[in-house]
Structures are given as C-alpha cells and as structure tokens.
XYZ file of C-alpha atoms in Angstrom:
383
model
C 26.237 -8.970 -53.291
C 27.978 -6.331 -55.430
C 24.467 -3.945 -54.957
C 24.560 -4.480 -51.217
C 27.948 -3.461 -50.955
C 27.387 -0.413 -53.137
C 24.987 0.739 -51.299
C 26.324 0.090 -47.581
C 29.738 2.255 -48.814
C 27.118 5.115 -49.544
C 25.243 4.717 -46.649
C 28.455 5.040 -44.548
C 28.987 8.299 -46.516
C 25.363 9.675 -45.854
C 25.550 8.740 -42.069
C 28.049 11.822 -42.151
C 25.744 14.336 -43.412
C 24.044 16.691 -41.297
C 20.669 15.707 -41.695
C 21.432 12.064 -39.980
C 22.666 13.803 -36.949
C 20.731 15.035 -34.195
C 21.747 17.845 -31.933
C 23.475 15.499 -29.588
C 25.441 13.426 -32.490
C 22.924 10.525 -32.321
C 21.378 9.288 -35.050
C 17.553 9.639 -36.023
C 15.422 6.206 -36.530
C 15.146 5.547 -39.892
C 11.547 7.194 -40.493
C 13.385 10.424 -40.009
C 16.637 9.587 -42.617
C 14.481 8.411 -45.430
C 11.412 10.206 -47.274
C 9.001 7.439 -48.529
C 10.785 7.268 -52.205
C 13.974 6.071 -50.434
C 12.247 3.457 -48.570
C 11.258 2.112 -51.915
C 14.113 2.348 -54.041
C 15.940 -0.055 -54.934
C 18.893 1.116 -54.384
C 18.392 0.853 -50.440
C 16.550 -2.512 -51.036
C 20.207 -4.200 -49.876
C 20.174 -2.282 -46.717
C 18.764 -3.836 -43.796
C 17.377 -2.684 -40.736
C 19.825 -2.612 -38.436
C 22.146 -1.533 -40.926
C 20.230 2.104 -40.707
C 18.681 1.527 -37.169
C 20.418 4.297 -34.463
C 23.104 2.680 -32.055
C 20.559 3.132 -29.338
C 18.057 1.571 -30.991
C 20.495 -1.639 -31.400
C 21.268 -2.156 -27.730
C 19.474 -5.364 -25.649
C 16.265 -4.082 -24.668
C 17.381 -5.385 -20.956
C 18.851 -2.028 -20.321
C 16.017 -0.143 -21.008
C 12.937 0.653 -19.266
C 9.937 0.558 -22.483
C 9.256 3.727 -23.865
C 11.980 5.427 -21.957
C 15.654 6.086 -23.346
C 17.444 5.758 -19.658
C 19.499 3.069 -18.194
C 17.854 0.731 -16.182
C 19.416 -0.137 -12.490
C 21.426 -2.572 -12.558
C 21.772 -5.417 -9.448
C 23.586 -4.343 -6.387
C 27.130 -6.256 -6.618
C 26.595 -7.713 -3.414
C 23.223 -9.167 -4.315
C 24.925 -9.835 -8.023
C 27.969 -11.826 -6.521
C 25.952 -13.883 -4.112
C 23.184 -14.657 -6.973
C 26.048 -16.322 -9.165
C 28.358 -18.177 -6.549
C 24.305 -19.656 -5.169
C 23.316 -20.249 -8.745
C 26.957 -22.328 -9.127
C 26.661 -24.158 -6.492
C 23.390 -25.520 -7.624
C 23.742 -25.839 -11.169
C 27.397 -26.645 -11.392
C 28.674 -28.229 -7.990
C 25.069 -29.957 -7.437
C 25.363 -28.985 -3.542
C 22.924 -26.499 -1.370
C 24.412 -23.203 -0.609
C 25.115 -22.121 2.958
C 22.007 -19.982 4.423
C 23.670 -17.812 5.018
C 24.354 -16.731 1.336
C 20.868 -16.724 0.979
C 20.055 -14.237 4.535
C 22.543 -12.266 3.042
C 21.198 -11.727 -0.108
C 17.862 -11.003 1.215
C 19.431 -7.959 3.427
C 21.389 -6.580 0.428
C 18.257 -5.616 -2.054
C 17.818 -2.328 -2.787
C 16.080 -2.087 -5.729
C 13.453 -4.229 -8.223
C 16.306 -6.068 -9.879
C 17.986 -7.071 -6.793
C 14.280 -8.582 -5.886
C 13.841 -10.315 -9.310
C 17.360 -12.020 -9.374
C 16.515 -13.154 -5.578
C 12.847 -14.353 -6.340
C 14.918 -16.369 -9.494
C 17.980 -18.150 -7.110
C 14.618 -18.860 -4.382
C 13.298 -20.993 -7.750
C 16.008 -22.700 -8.322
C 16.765 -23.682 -4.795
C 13.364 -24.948 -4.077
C 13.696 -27.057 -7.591
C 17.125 -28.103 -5.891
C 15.679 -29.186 -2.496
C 12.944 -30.951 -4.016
C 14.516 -32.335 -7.289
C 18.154 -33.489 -4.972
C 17.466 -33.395 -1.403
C 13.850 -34.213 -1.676
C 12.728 -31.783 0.774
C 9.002 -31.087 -0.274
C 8.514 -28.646 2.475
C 8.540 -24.645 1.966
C 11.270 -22.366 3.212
C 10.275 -21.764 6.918
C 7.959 -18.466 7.620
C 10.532 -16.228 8.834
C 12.501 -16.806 6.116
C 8.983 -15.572 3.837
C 8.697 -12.547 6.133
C 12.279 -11.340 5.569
C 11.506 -11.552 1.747
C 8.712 -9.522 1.653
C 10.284 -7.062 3.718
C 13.072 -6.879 1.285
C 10.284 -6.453 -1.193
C 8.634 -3.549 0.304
C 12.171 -1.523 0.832
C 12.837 -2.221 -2.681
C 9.530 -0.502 -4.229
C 8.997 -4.377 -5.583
C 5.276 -4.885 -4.711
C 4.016 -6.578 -7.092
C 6.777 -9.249 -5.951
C 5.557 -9.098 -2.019
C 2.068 -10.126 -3.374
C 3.875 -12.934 -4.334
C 4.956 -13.747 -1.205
C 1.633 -14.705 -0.185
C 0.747 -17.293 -2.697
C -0.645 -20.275 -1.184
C 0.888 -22.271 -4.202
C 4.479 -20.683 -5.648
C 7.696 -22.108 -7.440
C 9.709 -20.425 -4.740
C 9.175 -22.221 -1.576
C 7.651 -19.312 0.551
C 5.147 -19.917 2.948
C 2.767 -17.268 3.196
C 1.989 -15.382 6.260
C -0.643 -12.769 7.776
C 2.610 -11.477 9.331
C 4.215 -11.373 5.889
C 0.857 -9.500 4.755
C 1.319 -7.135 7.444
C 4.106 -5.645 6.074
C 2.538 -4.846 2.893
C -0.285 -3.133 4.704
C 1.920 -1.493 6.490
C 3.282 0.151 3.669
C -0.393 0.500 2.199
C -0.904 2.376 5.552
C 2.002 4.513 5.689
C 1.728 5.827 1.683
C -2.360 6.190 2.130
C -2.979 3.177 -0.888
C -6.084 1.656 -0.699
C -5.289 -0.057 -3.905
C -2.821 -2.268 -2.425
C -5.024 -2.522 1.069
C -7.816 -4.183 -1.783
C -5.278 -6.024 -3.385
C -3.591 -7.596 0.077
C -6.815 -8.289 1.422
C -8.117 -10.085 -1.425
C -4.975 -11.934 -1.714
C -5.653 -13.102 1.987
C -9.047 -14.737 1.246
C -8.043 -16.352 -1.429
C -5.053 -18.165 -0.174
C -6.980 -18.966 3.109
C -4.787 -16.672 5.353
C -6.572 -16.659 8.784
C -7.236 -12.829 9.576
C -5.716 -11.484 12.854
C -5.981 -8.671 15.435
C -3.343 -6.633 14.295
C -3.920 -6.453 10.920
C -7.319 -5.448 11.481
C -5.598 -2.365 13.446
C -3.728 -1.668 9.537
C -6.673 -1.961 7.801
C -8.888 0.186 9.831
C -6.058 3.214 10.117
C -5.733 2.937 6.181
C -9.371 3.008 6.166
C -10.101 6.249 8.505
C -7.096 7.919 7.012
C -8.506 7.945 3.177
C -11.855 8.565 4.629
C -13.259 5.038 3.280
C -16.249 4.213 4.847
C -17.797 1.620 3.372
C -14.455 0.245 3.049
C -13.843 -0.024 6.923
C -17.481 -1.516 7.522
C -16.799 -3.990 4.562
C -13.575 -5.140 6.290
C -15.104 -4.924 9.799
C -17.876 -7.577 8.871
C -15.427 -9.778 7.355
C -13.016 -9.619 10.600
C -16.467 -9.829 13.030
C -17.783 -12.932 11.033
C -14.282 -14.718 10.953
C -14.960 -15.747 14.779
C -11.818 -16.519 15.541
C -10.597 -12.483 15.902
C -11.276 -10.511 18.627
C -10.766 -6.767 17.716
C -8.513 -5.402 19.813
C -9.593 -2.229 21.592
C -7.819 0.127 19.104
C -9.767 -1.544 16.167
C -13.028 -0.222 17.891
C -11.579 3.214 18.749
C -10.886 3.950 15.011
C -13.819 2.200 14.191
C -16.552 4.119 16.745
C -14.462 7.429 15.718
C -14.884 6.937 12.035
C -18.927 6.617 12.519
C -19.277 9.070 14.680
C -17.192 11.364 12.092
C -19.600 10.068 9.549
C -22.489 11.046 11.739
C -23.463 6.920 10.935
C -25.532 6.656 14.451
C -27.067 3.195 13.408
C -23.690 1.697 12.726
C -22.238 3.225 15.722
C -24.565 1.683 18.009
C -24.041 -1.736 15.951
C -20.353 -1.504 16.910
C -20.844 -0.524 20.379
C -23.206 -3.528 20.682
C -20.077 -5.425 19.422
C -17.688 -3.990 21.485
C -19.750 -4.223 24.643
C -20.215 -8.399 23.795
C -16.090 -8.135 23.882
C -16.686 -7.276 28.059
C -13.963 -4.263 26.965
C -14.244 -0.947 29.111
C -15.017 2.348 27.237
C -11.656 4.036 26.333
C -11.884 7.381 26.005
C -12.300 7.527 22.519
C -15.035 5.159 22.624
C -16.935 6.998 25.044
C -16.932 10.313 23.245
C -17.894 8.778 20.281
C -21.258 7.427 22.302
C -21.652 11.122 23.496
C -21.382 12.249 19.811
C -24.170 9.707 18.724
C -26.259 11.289 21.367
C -26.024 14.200 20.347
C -26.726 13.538 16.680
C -29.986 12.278 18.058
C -30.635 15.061 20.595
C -29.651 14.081 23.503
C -27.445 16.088 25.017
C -28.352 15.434 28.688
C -27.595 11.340 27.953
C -24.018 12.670 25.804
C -23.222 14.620 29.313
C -23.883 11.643 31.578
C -21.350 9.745 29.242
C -18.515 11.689 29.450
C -19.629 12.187 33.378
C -19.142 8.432 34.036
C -15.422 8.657 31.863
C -14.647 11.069 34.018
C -15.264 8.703 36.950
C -14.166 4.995 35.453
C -10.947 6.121 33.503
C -7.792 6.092 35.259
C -6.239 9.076 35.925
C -3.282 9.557 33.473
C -6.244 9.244 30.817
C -8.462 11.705 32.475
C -6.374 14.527 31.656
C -7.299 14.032 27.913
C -11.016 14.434 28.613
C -10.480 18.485 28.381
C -8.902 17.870 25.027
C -11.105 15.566 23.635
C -13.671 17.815 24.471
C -12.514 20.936 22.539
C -11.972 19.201 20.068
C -15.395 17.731 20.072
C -16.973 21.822 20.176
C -14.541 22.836 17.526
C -13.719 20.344 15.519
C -16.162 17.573 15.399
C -19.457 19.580 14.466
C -17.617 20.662 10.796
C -16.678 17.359 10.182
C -19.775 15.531 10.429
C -21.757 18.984 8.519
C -19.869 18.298 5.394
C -21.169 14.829 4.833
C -24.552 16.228 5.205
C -26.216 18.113 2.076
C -29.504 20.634 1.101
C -31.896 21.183 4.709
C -30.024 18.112 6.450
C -27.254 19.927 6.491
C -28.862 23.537 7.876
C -31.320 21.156 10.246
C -28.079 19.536 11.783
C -25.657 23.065 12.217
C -29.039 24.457 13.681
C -29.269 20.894 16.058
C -25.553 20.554 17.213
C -25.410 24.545 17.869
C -28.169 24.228 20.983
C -27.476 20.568 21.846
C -23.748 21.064 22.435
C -24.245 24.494 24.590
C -26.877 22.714 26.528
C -24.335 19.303 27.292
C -21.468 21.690 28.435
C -24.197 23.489 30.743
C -24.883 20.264 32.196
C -21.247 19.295 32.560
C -20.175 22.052 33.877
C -22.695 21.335 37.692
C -21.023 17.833 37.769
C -17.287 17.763 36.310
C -14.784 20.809 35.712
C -14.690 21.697 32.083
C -13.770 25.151 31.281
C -14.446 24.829 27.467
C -13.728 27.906 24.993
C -17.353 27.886 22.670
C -16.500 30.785 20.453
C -15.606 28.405 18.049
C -19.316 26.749 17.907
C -20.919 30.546 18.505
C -19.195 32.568 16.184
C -21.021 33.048 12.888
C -18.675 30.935 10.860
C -18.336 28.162 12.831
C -20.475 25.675 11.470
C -21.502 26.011 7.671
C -25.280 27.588 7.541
C-alpha cells in the first residue's frame, strides 16, 4: 500500500511536466509518457491503468463515435422526454401509453439516436401488448410506414431495413409502401447498393412487388446506367404475374435499350408491352424508330414516328420536334460509346446515312424542320 501511494504522489508530480502535456493541455496515452524501462519498473508496477490513462480516454465510450475523438449527437429532448415518460408508463405504472406519445415521437427524430431510442420504446411496447394486454397482432401498417419515413430523414437506414422484417421484436408490419420509401431515397441519392439491398429484403420477407415500385427501381436503374440490373428486376416484376407495369415502367425501360443499342431486348419488351393492349407513348415509339434504325431501316423508323404523329393527342404532339433533335444529336453518341474496335466505326458510318435518309422521308409526310449539323459535322459522332 505504502509503494502505491509513493508512487501515485509522484505521478501527480510528473503529470505537471511538460512532456505529459500536449499542445492543447491534454494528456498523451500512456505509450507516449513512458519509454519501455518505465513500463517495467517497479516502481510504476502500483500504478494502474486508468491511473495514467488521459481524461478522454476515461469517458463512457457512449459519447464517442470509434476511432473518432468528437461528441456523438445526443437524442432530441422531445424524442428524449417522450422515450422516458413511454418507457414509465410501461415499466413502472404497468399501463399502455397514449398513441399519441408514440405519433409524436415518430415526427420528432432527427437523427440515428432519436431512431435507436424509438426502435427500443417500439420493443418494449410490443413485449407490453403481448406480455399484458395480450394483443399478438403487429402495430397497424401506417403506423410501419411513418417509422421508416422517420428512418430515412434521420440518415438511419440500416434501421428502415428493419422495418421490413417479416419477423421483428418491434411489432411493425412490413410494407411494399414502407419499401418505397427507401427506394425512394435509393433513387433520389443514385444508390444501387441500397436498391440491391431493399429488393432482396422484399423477396425474402414475401413482400408482393407492385407497379410503383417498379417505376423506383427502373429510374434508379437508367439513372446509374445499370443494365443488366433493370432487365434482372424487369424479369422478376414480368414473372410475378400479378404486376402490370405501368406505362412509365416501359418508357424507361424501351429508352434504356434503345440507349444501349440492345435491339433484341427491345423488341422483347415491346412484345410485352403490346400483350399489356397499352398505346405507344411517345417515348415508346421513338424508341421502336431507334431499333429500326440500328438495324437499317430507316424507311420502317419514319413510318413510326409518322403514325405518332397521327395517334398521339395533340398536347403530346408538340414534343415529337423535340424528341426528334434529340434523337439526331443526342442519341447517335450515346449508343456509339457502348460500341468498341470496327462495331463502333461500322455503326457511326450506319446511323450517319440511315438517319439523313429517315428525316428525308419525314419530311414528304409530316413537318419536321430538323437542324443535322450536329450528325454532319466532322465531330459529331466518334470515327
């Protein structure tokens, strides 16, 4: 006892010198106060760690993030206060909270540890309900929609996925709907991880697949340019039966082929969308024209746009000269780049003639006054 006393009253005194102080008056872990002979010697051998550990070092690892010397946030004090006067009235007064408590909560995250203390009081009122009240069913689906909205404004993903758990401790009932909103956010910050990640979670908790969120997953797809993603995901809604792809599913889908310059796929999912008894949009009809063209056809590609020009209704027919700029100026580099070596010389060669000779052939039967110095001049199309 005497030793360990000696030698704390000199390690108070050496805590003063300047080589235990860093430039900000914090002191250095011990690897940087002792050389190895110190470590050893016996007179340190009373000392324990945390008699020589920094102050930082000595604070609850809750209020740090790992590896990282910064606060971490704390609960919002609404969230906080409605957490504790739930968790009371459960654990204390034995009696279920108003819902309202709960709704309120759900509004008032901001940030992960709002989410994690709300995903906690959701486990102990579903233990409540079941254990007291003997309510075996789950929270309704609103109520799992709300929560994985909260989740999503909060930056807490990986607590969303949760939300769609056939089989969870906190009474939520998954939802496509609730799904939706994580693809939404997927969609919206270009992640294909989490797309992978939601859709998986979706087969394997038997969601049924819906219209809409095809209409996600086939944005996120054309927007990260994943191709064999989209077709993937497009056989999987197709074979499901019970979704019919709504028009815009087949618009991004026929645009994303065509882009690819994928003409056997493109006529596979005009076959499909035919079988649906849908009209051509506009976008699906150009895309047919393009597909034409990639296989020389550029009397057939002028006929197309032709009949669009006669079956659309007229607030839509004013796109036509758009869509077809875009088609001589745009469209012809897009589908080049995914084309390499001679392919890719054969096809600039290809759409060159084939487009000049479908805007000749438009130009006897519908009014298109097209600029083509983009698809003449000399760098139009990569050589």
């Amino acid at each position: 006892m005497q030793v360990a006393s000696t030698a704390r009253r000199a390690f108070r005194l050496l805590r003063q010198s300047p080589m235990f102080l860093n430039s900000h008056n914090h002191f250095l872990p011990s690897h940087h106060c002792t050389t190895p002979s110190q470590q050893h010697t016996p007179f340190l051998s009373g000392i324990t760690q945390r008699d020589y550990l920094p102050m930082d070092f000595m604070m609850p690892k809750a209020f740090y993030n790992s590896g990282v010397d910064t606060v971490e946030e704390t609960p919002t004090v609404a969230v906080k206060e409605l957490y504790d006067k739930m968790l009371e009235s459960v654990k204390v007064k034995r009696s279920m909270p108003p819902n309202a408590w709960l709704w309120s909560m759900i509004e008032n995250c901001k940030h992960q540890q709002d989410i994690r203390l709300l995903f906690d009081i959701l486990e102990n009122l579903r233990r409540f309900r079941l254990s007291n009240l003997r309510i075996h069913d789950n929270f309704n689906s609103n109520l799992c929609q709300e929560v994985t909205k909260a989740c999503v404004k909060a930056g807490a993903l990986d607590f969303g996925k949760r939300a769609l758990w056939k089989h969870n401790v906190y009474g939520l009932s998954p939802t496509v709907a609730s799904a939706n909103h994580l693809l939404t956010h997927a969609k919206n910050h270009n992640d294909t991880k989490l797309l992978v990640e939601v859709m998986k979670l979706l087969k394997q908790n038997d969601l049924p697949l819906q219209p809409g969120t095809a209409d996600i997953v086939f944005s996120i797809c054309y927007d990260t340019d994943e191709w064999d993603l989209i077709n993937k995901y497009g056989k999987r809604f197709v074979m499901a039966g019970s979704v019919k792809l709504r028009q815009t599913s087949f618009d991004t889908w026929m645009k994303f082929a065509a882009k690819r310059g994928d003409t056997e796929s493109l006529w596979k999912i005009e076959k499909l969308r035919s079988e649906t008894g849908k009209q051509h949009t506009l976008t699906t009809g150009l895309s047919c024209a393009k597909g034409l063209l990639l296989e020389h056809k550029p009397s057939d590609a002028a006929a197309i746009i032709q009949l669009l020009n006669q079956i659309l209704p007229d607030v839509k027919k004013s796109g036509i000269q758009e869509e077809l700029q875009k088609l001589v100026s745009e469209w012809p580099k897009e589908v080049i780049k995914y084309r390499k070596g001679e392919d890719r010389k054969t096809l600039a060669a290809s759409l060159k003639s084939d487009i000049l000779a479908m805007v000749s052939e438009l130009n006897m039967g519908l009014e298109a006054s097209l600029n083509l110095e983009d698809l003449k001049g000399k760098e139009a199309i990569p050589q």
